[in-house]
């Protein structure tokens, strides 16, 4: 990056004109330089820069520890929204950049090797109807497979795209067996299903046959037909996904998870349904209807592996809930809400942009229990967590998802009395 490009990017940040990726880049620079910022008393900094430096220190590091319902609330790094605060961050980054270019010094030799874990990347496994598995991060761009008249390809942006072709083409509707041959006559008419799965430390974006977009977070999977036939579009989600659904009033889109089903016509929403965690549905645009399953519900599968129809899905007394933009529905991990009543949602008003910030490269924590923060970190950085001795504190702050795990742990330590370390692939108290 040239000096001109660098200065242009900082100007965009100060004016609030950055894309989410550019914003995350500037803030990741700040995190990288936190321990290396020059002394504001040096010749490179005048009195104004010194005041800015003091302001940055006040607003970006330890700053705020509050008692909240018996828990400590800790403020981590914040994205500076107001123009003045943004200017403070920009000046700090620019000062650091200037000094690094003016004074080239050899990097100090580390006395002790500190273990770290890189941030997650775009990676996933695609399992085709014939059982073939494709590692998408290793696959070359271009056509990956053809099933049921649908072309499956990886585009130049690393996204998985399904394109419906001409079903009249020779072999276009002939599913293959795992051995590569044609399936028996009785199985040819069954719908072909694919599954895309992300590991810990992975995420992936997919365009379904109807052009709907799904962005899977880490440790998640989506099962779907390679072609939406019939009167509905039906998929099954495990983990977390952000959905942008193509409108089709004649063919509603339904998302099934372990505890609920979501019916939409065309909308943008996020669903998080990890094992042993609350199921949350956040609506950004449009309208959805959510119906809960009974606490004894187990996902009903047909012999062919298809997703069961709505009529076959066991659920509670049939109550449904309409979610409006800016609302979030929360169903506890046990299938009960915070009042202990089975099958009912706690619906709250939220900023949907915060719930879907992960897809734009940000962690956003709003009064989030430290243990819940660590669960998110474990999935994204592909590590385990020793939850013993983790205190009951809440975290408040925003972080780019592209910084290393060590930087995140350093920020938690700098902002609280909780010191964590990475030993092997496990986060634990020091």
Short mmCIF file of C-alpha atoms in Angstrom, two decimals:
data_model
loop_
_atom_site.label_atom_id
_atom_site.label_comp_id
_atom_site.label_asym_id
_atom_site.label_seq_id
_atom_site.Cartn_x
_atom_site.Cartn_y
_atom_site.Cartn_z
CA UNK A 1 0.00 0.00 0.00
CA UNK A 2 1.40 3.39 -0.98
CA UNK A 3 1.38 6.43 1.30
CA UNK A 4 -1.31 7.99 -0.90
CA UNK A 5 -3.54 4.91 -0.63
CA UNK A 6 -2.95 4.76 3.13
CA UNK A 7 -3.92 8.41 3.64
CA UNK A 8 -6.97 7.99 1.40
CA UNK A 9 -8.18 5.04 3.46
CA UNK A 10 -7.78 6.93 6.74
CA UNK A 11 -9.72 9.85 5.28
CA UNK A 12 -12.56 7.53 4.30
CA UNK A 13 -12.61 6.08 7.82
CA UNK A 14 -12.72 9.53 9.41
CA UNK A 15 -15.63 10.52 7.14
CA UNK A 16 -17.54 7.29 7.75
CA UNK A 17 -17.24 6.23 4.09
CA UNK A 18 -15.40 2.91 4.54
CA UNK A 19 -16.81 -0.41 3.45
CA UNK A 20 -17.10 -2.98 6.27
CA UNK A 21 -13.90 -4.61 5.00
CA UNK A 22 -11.98 -1.31 4.95
CA UNK A 23 -13.30 -0.41 8.39
CA UNK A 24 -12.18 -3.77 9.79
CA UNK A 25 -8.74 -3.25 8.19
CA UNK A 26 -8.18 0.15 9.83
CA UNK A 27 -9.31 -1.16 13.21
CA UNK A 28 -7.12 -4.24 12.88
CA UNK A 29 -4.16 -1.88 12.32
CA UNK A 30 -5.05 -0.16 15.57
CA UNK A 31 -5.08 -3.49 17.39
CA UNK A 32 -1.76 -4.47 15.84
CA UNK A 33 -0.08 -1.24 16.92
CA UNK A 34 -1.60 -1.04 20.42
CA UNK A 35 1.56 -2.24 22.08
CA UNK A 36 3.86 -0.29 19.75
CA UNK A 37 2.48 3.24 19.54
CA UNK A 38 5.20 5.88 19.88
CA UNK A 39 5.54 8.02 22.97
CA UNK A 40 3.42 11.11 22.30
CA UNK A 41 6.22 13.23 23.70
CA UNK A 42 8.55 12.46 20.77
CA UNK A 43 9.37 15.00 18.11
CA UNK A 44 6.97 13.29 15.73
CA UNK A 45 3.98 14.34 17.83
CA UNK A 46 2.95 17.89 18.50
CA UNK A 47 0.70 19.01 21.33
CA UNK A 48 -2.50 18.24 19.39
CA UNK A 49 -1.36 14.69 18.68
CA UNK A 50 -0.50 14.25 22.33
CA UNK A 51 -4.02 15.22 23.35
CA UNK A 52 -5.42 12.85 20.72
CA UNK A 53 -3.19 10.10 22.06
CA UNK A 54 -4.50 10.67 25.57
CA UNK A 55 -8.06 10.53 24.28
CA UNK A 56 -7.41 7.27 22.41
CA UNK A 57 -5.95 5.71 25.54
CA UNK A 58 -8.99 6.81 27.54
CA UNK A 59 -11.55 5.48 25.07
CA UNK A 60 -10.01 2.36 23.60
CA UNK A 61 -8.42 0.37 26.35
CA UNK A 62 -9.33 -0.29 29.92
CA UNK A 63 -11.78 2.54 30.55
CA UNK A 64 -15.01 1.07 31.80
CA UNK A 65 -15.83 -1.56 34.41
CA UNK A 66 -19.34 -1.42 35.78
CA UNK A 67 -21.39 -3.52 38.12
CA UNK A 68 -24.45 -4.85 36.32
CA UNK A 69 -26.87 -7.21 38.04
CA UNK A 70 -24.11 -8.68 40.14
CA UNK A 71 -21.82 -9.11 37.12
CA UNK A 72 -18.90 -6.99 36.04
CA UNK A 73 -19.33 -5.33 32.69
CA UNK A 74 -16.10 -4.74 30.81
CA UNK A 75 -15.58 -2.47 27.81
CA UNK A 76 -13.18 -3.74 25.17
CA UNK A 77 -12.03 -1.97 22.02
CA UNK A 78 -14.84 0.14 20.58
CA UNK A 79 -15.40 1.28 17.03
CA UNK A 80 -15.35 5.07 17.25
CA UNK A 81 -18.63 6.21 15.73
CA UNK A 82 -18.54 10.01 16.23
CA UNK A 83 -16.31 11.97 13.88
CA UNK A 84 -14.07 13.29 16.66
CA UNK A 85 -13.45 9.86 18.10
CA UNK A 86 -12.79 8.49 14.61
CA UNK A 87 -10.25 11.24 14.09
CA UNK A 88 -8.51 10.16 17.29
CA UNK A 89 -8.10 6.62 16.05
CA UNK A 90 -6.99 7.78 12.61
CA UNK A 91 -4.39 10.09 14.12
CA UNK A 92 -3.05 7.29 16.30
CA UNK A 93 -2.73 4.95 13.32
CA UNK A 94 -1.22 7.66 11.13
CA UNK A 95 1.32 8.65 13.78
CA UNK A 96 2.40 5.06 14.15
CA UNK A 97 2.64 4.65 10.37
CA UNK A 98 4.72 7.84 10.07
CA UNK A 99 7.17 6.83 12.78
CA UNK A 100 7.62 3.34 11.40
CA UNK A 101 8.61 4.80 8.03
CA UNK A 102 10.87 7.43 9.56
CA UNK A 103 12.73 5.17 11.96
CA UNK A 104 13.49 1.68 10.70
CA UNK A 105 14.50 -0.44 13.66
CA UNK A 106 15.23 -4.16 13.77
CA UNK A 107 12.43 -6.19 15.26
CA UNK A 108 13.17 -7.38 18.80
CA UNK A 109 13.85 -11.05 19.22
CA UNK A 110 11.16 -12.72 21.28
CA UNK A 111 12.50 -14.37 24.39
CA UNK A 112 9.56 -16.71 24.71
CA UNK A 113 7.38 -18.14 21.98
CA UNK A 114 3.74 -17.25 22.67
CA UNK A 115 1.17 -19.59 21.20
CA UNK A 116 -1.45 -18.05 18.96
CA UNK A 117 -4.26 -19.06 16.61
CA UNK A 118 -5.09 -17.33 13.32
CA UNK A 119 -8.55 -16.07 12.49
CA UNK A 120 -10.94 -18.26 10.53
CA UNK A 121 -11.18 -18.27 6.74
CA UNK A 122 -13.54 -19.29 3.95
CA UNK A 123 -13.61 -23.09 4.02
CA UNK A 124 -16.29 -25.76 3.87
CA UNK A 125 -17.08 -29.29 2.72
CA UNK A 126 -19.76 -29.90 0.09
CA UNK A 127 -21.39 -33.34 0.18
CA UNK A 128 -23.21 -34.23 -3.03
CA UNK A 129 -26.24 -36.48 -3.39
CA UNK A 130 -24.02 -39.37 -4.51
CA UNK A 131 -21.87 -39.13 -1.37
CA UNK A 132 -18.92 -37.38 -3.00
CA UNK A 133 -17.24 -34.82 -0.72
CA UNK A 134 -15.54 -31.70 -2.06
CA UNK A 135 -13.25 -29.45 0.02
CA UNK A 136 -14.34 -26.07 -1.32
CA UNK A 137 -11.34 -24.13 -0.07
CA UNK A 138 -9.03 -26.44 -2.06
CA UNK A 139 -11.24 -26.72 -5.15
CA UNK A 140 -10.37 -24.69 -8.24
CA UNK A 141 -12.79 -22.08 -9.55
CA UNK A 142 -15.26 -23.42 -12.10
CA UNK A 143 -17.73 -26.27 -12.39
CA UNK A 144 -17.57 -28.76 -9.52
CA UNK A 145 -20.43 -31.08 -10.43
CA UNK A 146 -23.76 -31.42 -12.23
CA UNK A 147 -26.79 -32.96 -10.55
CA UNK A 148 -30.46 -33.12 -11.58
CA UNK A 149 -29.94 -30.62 -14.37
CA UNK A 150 -28.23 -28.14 -12.03
CA UNK A 151 -24.65 -26.93 -12.45
CA UNK A 152 -22.71 -26.52 -9.21
CA UNK A 153 -19.71 -24.23 -9.46
CA UNK A 154 -17.30 -22.16 -7.42
CA UNK A 155 -17.02 -18.60 -8.69
CA UNK A 156 -14.02 -16.27 -8.63
CA UNK A 157 -15.16 -14.83 -5.28
CA UNK A 158 -14.98 -18.25 -3.65
CA UNK A 159 -18.78 -18.58 -3.43
CA UNK A 160 -20.75 -21.73 -4.19
CA UNK A 161 -23.35 -21.13 -6.92
CA UNK A 162 -26.18 -23.39 -8.14
CA UNK A 163 -27.46 -22.69 -11.65
CA UNK A 164 -30.54 -24.46 -12.97
CA UNK A 165 -29.90 -25.77 -16.49
CA UNK A 166 -32.08 -27.44 -19.07
CA UNK A 167 -33.68 -30.54 -17.49
CA UNK A 168 -34.13 -31.95 -21.00
CA UNK A 169 -30.41 -32.37 -21.53
CA UNK A 170 -29.19 -35.98 -21.71
CA UNK A 171 -28.52 -37.23 -18.21
CA UNK A 172 -29.61 -33.95 -16.71
CA UNK A 173 -32.04 -35.56 -14.28
CA UNK A 174 -30.22 -38.82 -13.64
CA UNK A 175 -28.78 -38.91 -10.10
CA UNK A 176 -25.64 -40.99 -9.67
CA UNK A 177 -24.80 -43.61 -7.09
CA UNK A 178 -21.75 -43.19 -4.80
CA UNK A 179 -19.89 -45.53 -7.17
CA UNK A 180 -20.61 -43.21 -10.10
CA UNK A 181 -23.24 -45.33 -11.90
CA UNK A 182 -26.93 -44.63 -12.35
CA UNK A 183 -29.22 -45.24 -9.40
CA UNK A 184 -31.83 -48.02 -9.55
CA UNK A 185 -35.06 -47.06 -11.34
CA UNK A 186 -37.02 -46.75 -8.06
CA UNK A 187 -34.60 -44.16 -6.67
CA UNK A 188 -34.21 -41.92 -9.71
CA UNK A 189 -37.27 -39.81 -8.96
CA UNK A 190 -36.16 -38.90 -5.46
CA UNK A 191 -35.04 -35.35 -4.86
CA UNK A 192 -31.25 -34.95 -4.78
CA UNK A 193 -30.00 -33.24 -1.61
CA UNK A 194 -26.65 -31.55 -0.98
CA UNK A 195 -25.11 -30.51 2.34
CA UNK A 196 -22.54 -27.78 2.88
CA UNK A 197 -20.69 -27.90 6.22
CA UNK A 198 -18.25 -25.42 7.72
CA UNK A 199 -15.73 -26.56 10.35
CA UNK A 200 -14.58 -24.58 13.35
CA UNK A 201 -12.58 -21.71 11.88
CA UNK A 202 -14.57 -21.69 8.65
CA UNK A 203 -17.37 -19.78 6.94
CA UNK A 204 -18.87 -19.96 3.46
CA UNK A 205 -21.35 -18.27 1.15
CA UNK A 206 -23.75 -20.14 -1.13
CA UNK A 207 -26.29 -19.15 -3.77
CA UNK A 208 -29.13 -21.67 -3.88
CA UNK A 209 -30.95 -22.73 -7.09
CA UNK A 210 -33.55 -19.96 -6.60
CA UNK A 211 -30.76 -17.34 -6.26
CA UNK A 212 -31.33 -16.99 -2.50
CA UNK A 213 -28.08 -16.35 -0.64
CA UNK A 214 -27.02 -18.10 2.56
CA UNK A 215 -23.88 -17.20 4.51
CA UNK A 216 -22.85 -19.95 6.94
CA UNK A 217 -20.89 -19.13 10.08
CA UNK A 218 -18.34 -21.48 11.65
CA UNK A 219 -19.34 -25.01 12.77
CA UNK A 220 -22.57 -24.93 10.77
CA UNK A 221 -24.29 -26.93 8.04
CA UNK A 222 -27.10 -26.43 5.54
CA UNK A 223 -28.99 -29.25 3.83
CA UNK A 224 -31.01 -28.35 0.72
CA UNK A 225 -32.33 -29.83 -2.55
CA UNK A 226 -30.31 -29.13 -5.67
CA UNK A 227 -33.58 -27.97 -7.24
CA UNK A 228 -36.66 -26.51 -5.53
CA UNK A 229 -39.53 -28.55 -6.95
CA UNK A 230 -43.06 -28.61 -5.57
CA UNK A 231 -44.87 -25.88 -3.66
CA UNK A 232 -42.20 -24.87 -1.13
CA UNK A 233 -38.48 -24.27 -0.73
CA UNK A 234 -37.25 -26.25 2.25
CA UNK A 235 -33.79 -26.32 3.90
CA UNK A 236 -32.38 -27.54 7.21
CA UNK A 237 -29.90 -25.50 9.26
CA UNK A 238 -27.56 -26.50 12.05
CA UNK A 239 -25.44 -23.77 13.60
CA UNK A 240 -25.70 -20.20 12.31
CA UNK A 241 -26.61 -18.74 8.94
CA UNK A 242 -27.61 -15.41 7.44
CA UNK A 243 -30.30 -15.63 4.76
CA UNK A 244 -31.27 -13.28 1.92
CA UNK A 245 -34.29 -14.97 0.35
CA UNK A 246 -35.48 -14.37 -3.20
CA UNK A 247 -39.16 -13.43 -3.19
CA UNK A 248 -41.62 -16.01 -4.54
CA UNK A 249 -45.11 -15.72 -2.99
CA UNK A 250 -46.19 -18.97 -4.66
CA UNK A 251 -43.35 -20.96 -3.13
CA UNK A 252 -42.61 -20.05 0.53
CA UNK A 253 -39.13 -20.62 1.90
CA UNK A 254 -38.88 -22.67 5.12
CA UNK A 255 -35.85 -23.09 7.37
CA UNK A 256 -35.93 -26.02 9.79
CA UNK A 257 -33.72 -26.27 12.87
CA UNK A 258 -33.81 -28.45 15.97
CA UNK A 259 -36.41 -26.35 17.82
CA UNK A 260 -38.32 -24.35 15.25
CA UNK A 261 -39.29 -23.71 11.66
CA UNK A 262 -39.20 -20.32 9.97
CA UNK A 263 -41.46 -19.51 7.03
CA UNK A 264 -40.67 -16.58 4.76
CA UNK A 265 -41.68 -15.25 1.36
CA UNK A 266 -38.71 -12.96 0.76
CA UNK A 267 -36.62 -11.38 3.48
CA UNK A 268 -33.25 -10.98 5.20
CA UNK A 269 -32.72 -12.69 8.55
CA UNK A 270 -30.18 -14.47 10.73
CA UNK A 271 -30.64 -17.77 12.57
CA UNK A 272 -28.30 -19.14 15.24
CA UNK A 273 -29.13 -22.68 16.35
CA UNK A 274 -26.05 -24.31 17.86
CA UNK A 275 -26.31 -27.34 20.12
CA UNK A 276 -26.74 -26.52 23.83
CA UNK A 277 -27.17 -22.79 23.06
CA UNK A 278 -30.27 -20.61 22.75
CA UNK A 279 -31.82 -20.44 19.29
CA UNK A 280 -32.01 -16.84 18.10
CA UNK A 281 -33.76 -15.49 15.02
CA UNK A 282 -33.08 -11.87 14.06
CA UNK A 283 -35.08 -10.16 11.32
CA UNK A 284 -33.41 -7.42 9.29
CA UNK A 285 -35.97 -7.05 6.52
CA UNK A 286 -39.43 -8.35 5.61
CA UNK A 287 -41.51 -10.64 7.81
CA UNK A 288 -41.21 -14.23 9.04
CA UNK A 289 -43.45 -16.66 10.89
CA UNK A 290 -41.77 -18.85 13.51
CA UNK A 291 -43.29 -22.03 14.90
CA UNK A 292 -41.65 -23.91 17.76
CA UNK A 293 -41.30 -27.66 18.11
CA UNK A 294 -42.05 -29.52 21.35
CA UNK A 295 -39.17 -30.03 23.77
CA UNK A 296 -39.12 -33.73 22.84
CA UNK A 297 -38.73 -32.94 19.15
CA UNK A 298 -36.15 -34.86 17.17
CA UNK A 299 -35.57 -33.96 13.54
CA UNK A 300 -37.76 -36.26 11.46
CA UNK A 301 -35.96 -37.81 8.47
CA UNK A 302 -37.41 -39.73 5.58
CA UNK A 303 -35.61 -42.94 4.52
CA UNK A 304 -34.01 -41.17 1.57
CA UNK A 305 -32.56 -38.47 3.83
CA UNK A 306 -35.04 -35.82 2.74
CA UNK A 307 -36.20 -33.13 5.14
CA UNK A 308 -39.62 -34.05 6.50
CA UNK A 309 -42.59 -32.01 5.36
CA UNK A 310 -44.17 -29.47 7.70
CA UNK A 311 -47.08 -31.83 8.43
CA UNK A 312 -44.67 -34.54 9.57
CA UNK A 313 -42.81 -32.27 12.00
CA UNK A 314 -43.91 -32.76 15.64
CA UNK A 315 -44.33 -29.53 17.59
CA UNK A 316 -46.10 -28.01 20.57
CA UNK A 317 -49.67 -26.71 20.56
CA UNK A 318 -49.24 -25.09 17.15
CA UNK A 319 -48.68 -21.52 18.29
CA UNK A 320 -46.74 -19.36 15.86
CA UNK A 321 -45.11 -15.96 16.15
CA UNK A 322 -44.72 -13.19 13.60
CA UNK A 323 -41.38 -11.41 13.73
CA UNK A 324 -41.00 -7.84 12.46
CA UNK A 325 -37.82 -6.04 11.31
CA UNK A 326 -35.61 -5.07 14.22
CA UNK A 327 -36.90 -7.88 16.42
CA UNK A 328 -35.09 -10.94 17.76
CA UNK A 329 -36.74 -14.13 19.00
CA UNK A 330 -34.85 -16.14 21.60
CA UNK A 331 -35.65 -19.71 22.58
CA UNK A 332 -33.47 -21.16 25.32
CA UNK A 333 -31.35 -24.25 24.73
CA UNK A 334 -33.80 -26.40 26.73
CA UNK A 335 -36.73 -25.30 24.60
CA UNK A 336 -38.01 -23.00 27.35
CA UNK A 337 -37.86 -19.27 27.58
CA UNK A 338 -36.42 -17.27 30.46
CA UNK A 339 -39.71 -17.68 32.38
CA UNK A 340 -39.50 -21.46 32.08
CA UNK A 341 -42.58 -21.76 29.84
CA UNK A 342 -42.17 -24.37 27.16
CA UNK A 343 -42.23 -23.50 23.48
CA UNK A 344 -42.59 -19.73 23.84
CA UNK A 345 -40.26 -17.04 22.59
CA UNK A 346 -38.79 -14.07 24.31
CA UNK A 347 -39.04 -11.34 21.67
CA UNK A 348 -36.93 -8.21 22.03
CA UNK A 349 -36.06 -5.20 19.92
CA UNK A 350 -32.46 -5.19 18.70
CA UNK A 351 -30.19 -3.60 16.14
CA UNK A 352 -30.16 -6.31 13.45
CA UNK A 353 -26.88 -5.01 12.05
CA UNK A 354 -25.18 -6.13 15.24
CA UNK A 355 -26.63 -9.63 15.02
CA UNK A 356 -25.35 -10.05 11.47
CA UNK A 357 -22.05 -8.20 11.95
CA UNK A 358 -20.17 -11.52 11.83
CA UNK A 359 -20.80 -11.79 8.09
CA UNK A 360 -19.23 -8.34 7.63
CA UNK A 361 -16.08 -9.31 9.54
CA UNK A 362 -16.90 -8.05 13.04
CA UNK A 363 -17.48 -9.43 16.50
CA UNK A 364 -19.96 -7.24 18.39
CA UNK A 365 -20.59 -7.96 22.05
CA UNK A 366 -23.39 -6.20 23.91
CA UNK A 367 -23.43 -7.10 27.59
CA UNK A 368 -22.36 -10.61 26.55
CA UNK A 369 -21.31 -13.16 29.16
CA UNK A 370 -17.59 -13.92 28.90
CA UNK A 371 -18.35 -17.63 28.56
CA UNK A 372 -20.58 -16.87 25.57
CA UNK A 373 -17.84 -14.69 24.09
CA UNK A 374 -15.39 -17.58 24.45
CA UNK A 375 -17.82 -19.96 22.73
CA UNK A 376 -17.83 -17.67 19.70
CA UNK A 377 -14.06 -17.38 19.77
CA UNK A 378 -13.69 -21.16 20.04
CA UNK A 379 -15.71 -21.70 16.87
CA UNK A 380 -13.99 -18.98 14.86
CA UNK A 381 -10.41 -19.73 15.89
CA UNK A 382 -10.92 -23.52 16.01
CA UNK A 383 -9.84 -23.96 19.62
CA UNK A 384 -11.28 -25.44 22.80
CA UNK A 385 -12.03 -23.61 26.05
CA UNK A 386 -11.48 -24.62 29.65
CA UNK A 387 -14.51 -22.99 31.26
CA UNK A 388 -13.32 -23.72 34.80
CA UNK A 389 -12.64 -20.56 36.77
CA UNK A 390 -14.07 -18.29 34.05
CA UNK A 391 -15.67 -15.45 36.06
CA UNK A 392 -19.23 -14.20 35.58
CA UNK A 393 -18.46 -10.93 33.82
CA UNK A 394 -20.06 -9.35 30.77
CA UNK A 395 -18.19 -8.00 27.78
CA UNK A 396 -19.01 -4.86 25.82
CA UNK A 397 -17.14 -4.06 22.64
CA UNK A 398 -16.40 -4.58 18.96
CA UNK A 399 -13.52 -6.40 17.28
CA UNK A 400 -12.53 -7.24 13.72
CA UNK A 401 -12.72 -10.99 13.11
CA UNK A 402 -9.47 -10.98 11.15
CA UNK A 403 -7.16 -10.32 14.12
CA UNK A 404 -5.34 -13.18 15.77
CA UNK A 405 -6.69 -14.88 18.87
CA UNK A 406 -3.75 -13.66 20.94
CA UNK A 407 -4.75 -10.04 20.26
CA UNK A 408 -8.29 -10.74 21.43
CA UNK A 409 -7.09 -12.38 24.63
CA UNK A 410 -4.75 -9.45 25.26
CA UNK A 411 -7.67 -7.03 24.96
CA UNK A 412 -9.76 -9.04 27.38
CA UNK A 413 -6.87 -9.04 29.84
CA UNK A 414 -6.22 -5.30 29.37
CA UNK A 415 -9.86 -4.49 29.98
CA UNK A 416 -10.50 -6.71 32.99
CA UNK A 417 -8.84 -8.74 35.68
CA UNK A 418 -9.21 -11.89 33.59
CA UNK A 419 -5.98 -13.20 32.11
CA UNK A 420 -6.34 -15.99 29.58
CA UNK A 421 -3.75 -17.96 27.66
CA UNK A 422 -3.68 -20.36 24.74
CA UNK A 423 -2.02 -23.65 25.56
CA UNK A 424 -1.89 -25.90 22.55
CA UNK A 425 -5.37 -25.48 21.08
CA UNK A 426 -7.07 -24.69 24.39
CA UNK A 427 -7.96 -21.35 26.02
CA UNK A 428 -7.56 -21.40 29.78
CA UNK A 429 -7.03 -19.01 32.70
CA UNK A 430 -3.43 -18.10 33.43
#
